[in-house]
Amino acid sequence: IAGITQAPTSQILAAGRRMTLRCTQDMRHNAMYWYRQDLGLGLRLIHYSNTAGTTGKGEVPDGYSVSRANTDDFPLTLASAVPSQTSVYFCASSEGPGRGGEAFFGQGTRLTVV
Amino acid sequence: SQQGEEDPQALSIQEGENATMNCSYKTSINNLQWYRQNSGRGLVHLILIRSNEREKHSGRLRVTLDTSKKSSSLLITASRAADTASYFCATDPSLYSGNTPLVFGKGTRLSVIA
């Protein structure tokens, strides 16, 4: 049982470079989310998608973009990385808002922008 | 901004003691959830309590919810060293705020000393 798979697990990236963090789920969940976790700040929502074909902005969307071409995949792209984007990124999925279900998390991607 | 705020930020107890963590939130919710995060790993769902419930149990976990005070508590009884982790509350406000995803607090770091 895979659940949610994130790749890569860690990455060191030069500032200004473009990078895509991958996230795939096999639970046929409608909703998917990207959070970043920084020490002392908890988890902050970057972008989300309540169903394939739709996306929404979270609390800290600037500098990030997402797409949801199908149910299973929800990639997060940093168009031009900056050091403040150094963080641990978590992808999650759930049945969807209003359905009252739990969220399932991937193991995270540790990104360092230098 | 984040909805849930956990208290205390950090807690250190002896093995066998009970651990209590609190969460306060700001707006109406469908449910409130508690998650656990081991160091360097993704979050794992522990328990969900709906807005019309006041108390819920799962093994050594006991969760209470007071919607009039907009607060919840997580009690871990007879703690073990393996309970050492960070604990997060997350609120689901989706029926009240346009299908907004889960909003997480900053977490409580629990250390259980053997």
Short mmCIF file of C-alpha atoms in Angstrom, two decimals:
data_model
loop_
_atom_site.label_atom_id
_atom_site.label_comp_id
_atom_site.label_asym_id
_atom_site.label_seq_id
_atom_site.Cartn_x
_atom_site.Cartn_y
_atom_site.Cartn_z
CA ILE A 1 0.00 0.00 0.00
CA ALA A 2 1.71 3.17 -1.13
CA GLY A 3 -0.67 5.94 -0.08
CA ILE A 4 1.10 9.16 -0.99
CA THR A 5 4.52 9.23 -2.59
CA GLN A 6 6.67 12.34 -2.79
CA ALA A 7 9.83 12.78 -4.80
CA PRO A 8 12.57 13.65 -4.33
CA THR A 9 13.06 13.08 -0.60
CA SER A 10 15.62 15.84 -0.46
CA GLN A 11 17.23 18.31 -2.82
CA ILE A 12 19.78 21.06 -2.78
CA LEU A 13 18.90 23.67 -5.38
CA ALA A 14 20.73 26.73 -6.64
CA ALA A 15 18.82 29.98 -6.33
CA GLY A 16 17.10 30.95 -9.55
CA ARG A 17 16.63 27.39 -10.72
CA ARG A 18 13.27 25.88 -11.53
CA MET A 19 12.15 22.76 -9.69
CA THR A 20 9.10 20.54 -9.56
CA LEU A 21 8.24 18.52 -6.49
CA ARG A 22 6.24 15.46 -7.37
CA CYS A 23 3.31 13.99 -5.46
CA THR A 24 1.26 10.95 -6.36
CA GLN A 25 -1.56 9.25 -4.46
CA ASP A 26 -3.22 5.91 -5.12
CA MET A 27 -6.28 6.31 -2.88
CA ARG A 28 -8.45 8.06 -5.50
CA HIS A 29 -8.88 10.98 -3.15
CA ASN A 30 -10.58 14.04 -4.57
CA ALA A 31 -8.54 16.62 -2.68
CA MET A 32 -4.79 17.17 -2.55
CA TYR A 33 -2.71 19.74 -0.73
CA TRP A 34 0.79 21.15 -0.46
CA TYR A 35 2.08 22.43 2.87
CA ARG A 36 5.45 23.77 3.90
CA GLN A 37 6.78 23.26 7.39
CA ASP A 38 9.23 25.65 8.97
CA LEU A 39 10.55 25.60 12.51
CA GLY A 40 8.26 27.55 14.81
CA LEU A 41 5.67 28.17 12.11
CA GLY A 42 3.95 24.82 11.88
CA LEU A 43 2.38 23.74 8.60
CA ARG A 44 1.27 26.43 6.18
CA LEU A 45 -0.89 25.70 3.18
CA ILE A 46 0.63 26.65 -0.17
CA HIS A 47 -1.92 25.44 -2.72
CA TYR A 48 -4.71 22.94 -2.79
CA SER A 49 -7.00 21.16 -5.21
CA ASN A 50 -10.47 19.98 -4.23
CA THR A 51 -10.90 17.95 -7.41
CA ALA A 52 -9.04 17.20 -10.63
CA GLY A 53 -8.96 20.23 -12.88
CA THR A 54 -9.28 22.81 -10.08
CA THR A 55 -6.75 24.48 -7.81
CA GLY A 56 -6.81 27.12 -5.10
CA LYS A 57 -4.36 29.33 -3.27
CA GLY A 58 -3.50 28.75 0.33
CA GLU A 59 -1.85 30.92 2.93
CA VAL A 60 1.58 31.23 1.24
CA PRO A 61 1.15 30.73 -2.54
CA ASP A 62 3.66 33.28 -3.87
CA GLY A 63 6.53 31.76 -5.83
CA TYR A 64 4.73 28.44 -6.27
CA SER A 65 2.41 26.98 -8.87
CA VAL A 66 0.46 23.74 -9.08
CA SER A 67 -1.55 21.77 -11.59
CA ARG A 68 -4.06 18.95 -11.23
CA ALA A 69 -4.41 17.29 -14.61
CA ASN A 70 -5.68 14.04 -13.09
CA THR A 71 -6.82 12.62 -9.76
CA ASP A 72 -3.54 11.00 -8.78
CA ASP A 73 -0.88 13.66 -9.38
CA PHE A 74 -0.38 17.09 -7.88
CA PRO A 75 3.05 18.56 -8.73
CA LEU A 76 4.35 21.72 -7.07
CA THR A 77 6.63 23.96 -9.13
CA LEU A 78 9.04 26.60 -7.97
CA ALA A 79 9.61 28.73 -11.05
CA SER A 80 12.71 30.51 -9.75
CA ALA A 81 13.81 29.28 -6.35
CA VAL A 82 14.84 31.68 -3.59
CA PRO A 83 16.54 30.90 -0.26
CA SER A 84 13.33 31.68 1.68
CA GLN A 85 11.81 28.64 0.01
CA THR A 86 14.16 26.42 1.97
CA SER A 87 11.75 24.24 3.89
CA VAL A 88 10.24 20.79 4.26
CA TYR A 89 7.36 20.31 1.87
CA PHE A 90 4.50 17.92 2.56
CA CYS A 91 1.89 16.71 0.14
CA ALA A 92 -1.38 15.40 1.53
CA SER A 93 -4.68 14.10 0.26
CA SER A 94 -8.19 13.55 1.61
CA GLU A 95 -11.63 12.63 0.38
CA GLY A 96 -12.36 16.32 0.17
CA PRO A 97 -13.67 19.24 2.21
CA GLY A 98 -16.99 18.73 3.83
CA ARG A 99 -16.58 14.95 3.85
CA GLY A 100 -15.07 15.04 7.28
CA GLY A 101 -12.22 12.72 6.54
CA GLU A 102 -8.64 12.61 7.66
CA ALA A 103 -5.71 13.77 5.60
CA PHE A 104 -2.97 11.40 4.56
CA PHE A 105 0.54 12.80 4.29
CA GLY A 106 3.59 11.92 2.27
CA GLN A 107 6.98 11.63 3.91
CA GLY A 108 8.08 15.08 2.83
CA THR A 109 10.66 16.69 0.59
CA ARG A 110 13.46 18.56 2.30
CA LEU A 111 14.48 21.41 -0.01
CA THR A 112 17.49 23.62 0.52
CA VAL A 113 17.91 26.63 -1.77
CA VAL A 114 21.43 28.02 -1.78
CA SER B 1 -3.39 32.89 9.25
CA GLN B 2 -3.37 29.65 11.17
CA GLN B 3 -6.60 28.71 12.86
CA GLY B 4 -5.44 26.32 15.55
CA GLU B 5 -3.00 27.23 18.26
CA GLU B 6 -1.61 24.50 20.47
CA ASP B 7 -0.57 25.00 24.05
CA PRO B 8 1.99 24.39 25.40
CA GLN B 9 4.58 24.70 22.65
CA ALA B 10 6.70 22.07 24.39
CA LEU B 11 6.03 19.54 27.13
CA SER B 12 8.42 17.21 28.93
CA ILE B 13 7.12 14.45 31.21
CA GLN B 14 8.22 11.20 32.77
CA GLU B 15 7.16 7.87 31.36
CA GLY B 16 3.89 6.75 32.91
CA GLU B 17 2.57 10.26 33.45
CA ASN B 18 -0.32 11.74 31.52
CA ALA B 19 0.24 14.39 28.85
CA THR B 20 -2.34 17.06 28.08
CA MET B 21 -2.18 19.34 25.08
CA ASN B 22 -4.65 22.07 24.25
CA CYS B 23 -5.80 23.63 21.02
CA SER B 24 -7.74 26.84 20.49
CA TYR B 25 -9.30 27.94 17.23
CA LYS B 26 -11.11 30.95 15.87
CA THR B 27 -14.00 30.07 13.57
CA SER B 28 -16.82 27.55 13.25
CA ILE B 29 -15.70 24.07 12.34
CA ASN B 30 -17.05 20.79 11.00
CA ASN B 31 -14.58 18.76 12.95
CA LEU B 32 -11.23 18.96 14.70
CA GLN B 33 -8.45 16.45 14.17
CA TRP B 34 -5.24 15.61 15.98
CA TYR B 35 -2.11 14.45 14.19
CA ARG B 36 1.25 13.15 15.32
CA GLN B 37 4.60 13.76 13.65
CA ASN B 38 7.74 11.85 14.46
CA SER B 39 10.93 13.72 13.78
CA GLY B 40 11.60 14.00 10.07
CA ARG B 41 8.45 12.16 9.05
CA GLY B 42 5.04 13.00 7.68
CA LEU B 43 2.01 13.63 9.85
CA VAL B 44 -0.16 10.71 10.89
CA HIS B 45 -3.82 11.07 11.79
CA LEU B 46 -4.70 10.14 15.37
CA ILE B 47 -8.32 11.01 16.01
CA LEU B 48 -11.19 13.12 14.69
CA ILE B 49 -13.94 14.69 16.75
CA ARG B 50 -17.00 16.19 15.09
CA SER B 51 -18.51 19.50 16.10
CA ASN B 52 -21.52 17.79 17.69
CA GLU B 53 -19.34 15.54 19.85
CA ARG B 54 -17.89 16.50 23.21
CA GLU B 55 -15.51 13.64 23.95
CA LYS B 56 -13.91 10.79 22.09
CA HIS B 57 -11.56 7.96 23.04
CA SER B 58 -9.11 5.87 21.10
CA GLY B 59 -6.83 3.58 23.09
CA ARG B 60 -4.77 5.79 25.40
CA LEU B 61 -6.01 8.94 23.69
CA ARG B 62 -8.87 11.07 24.94
CA VAL B 63 -10.01 14.14 23.03
CA THR B 64 -12.50 16.73 24.24
CA LEU B 65 -14.11 19.51 22.27
CA ASP B 66 -15.80 22.63 23.61
CA THR B 67 -17.29 24.53 20.69
CA SER B 68 -18.53 27.34 22.93
CA LYS B 69 -14.93 28.06 23.96
CA LYS B 70 -13.52 27.03 20.59
CA SER B 71 -11.05 24.73 22.25
CA SER B 72 -9.99 21.10 22.32
CA SER B 73 -7.67 19.00 24.43
CA LEU B 74 -5.73 15.84 23.74
CA LEU B 75 -4.88 13.63 26.69
CA ILE B 76 -2.39 10.81 26.36
CA THR B 77 -2.58 8.53 29.39
CA ALA B 78 0.26 6.43 30.78
CA SER B 79 2.74 7.94 28.34
CA ARG B 80 5.61 5.96 26.87
CA ALA B 81 8.95 7.01 25.46
CA ALA B 82 7.59 6.08 22.04
CA ASP B 83 4.98 8.83 22.39
CA THR B 84 7.75 11.40 21.96
CA ALA B 85 6.72 13.40 18.90
CA SER B 86 5.08 16.64 17.83
CA TYR B 87 1.30 16.81 18.03
CA PHE B 88 -0.82 19.06 15.86
CA CYS B 89 -4.46 19.99 15.91
CA ALA B 90 -6.17 20.71 12.62
CA THR B 91 -9.56 22.27 12.06
CA ASP B 92 -11.92 21.58 9.18
CA PRO B 93 -13.97 24.71 8.57
CA SER B 94 -15.06 23.74 5.07
CA LEU B 95 -18.83 23.87 5.43
CA TYR B 96 -18.51 27.41 6.79
CA SER B 97 -15.77 28.83 4.62
CA GLY B 98 -16.13 27.67 1.06
CA ASN B 99 -14.46 24.30 1.08
CA THR B 100 -11.28 25.52 2.74
CA PRO B 101 -8.83 22.72 3.52
CA LEU B 102 -7.60 21.68 6.96
CA VAL B 103 -5.81 24.41 8.86
CA PHE B 104 -3.01 23.29 11.18
CA GLY B 105 -1.61 24.81 14.32
CA LYS B 106 2.07 25.13 15.17
CA GLY B 107 2.16 21.98 17.26
CA THR B 108 3.22 20.82 20.70
CA ARG B 109 6.55 19.03 21.05
CA LEU B 110 6.15 16.22 23.58
CA SER B 111 9.16 14.57 25.15
CA VAL B 112 8.57 11.49 27.28
CA ILE B 113 11.57 10.62 29.40
CA ALA B 114 12.13 6.98 30.26
#
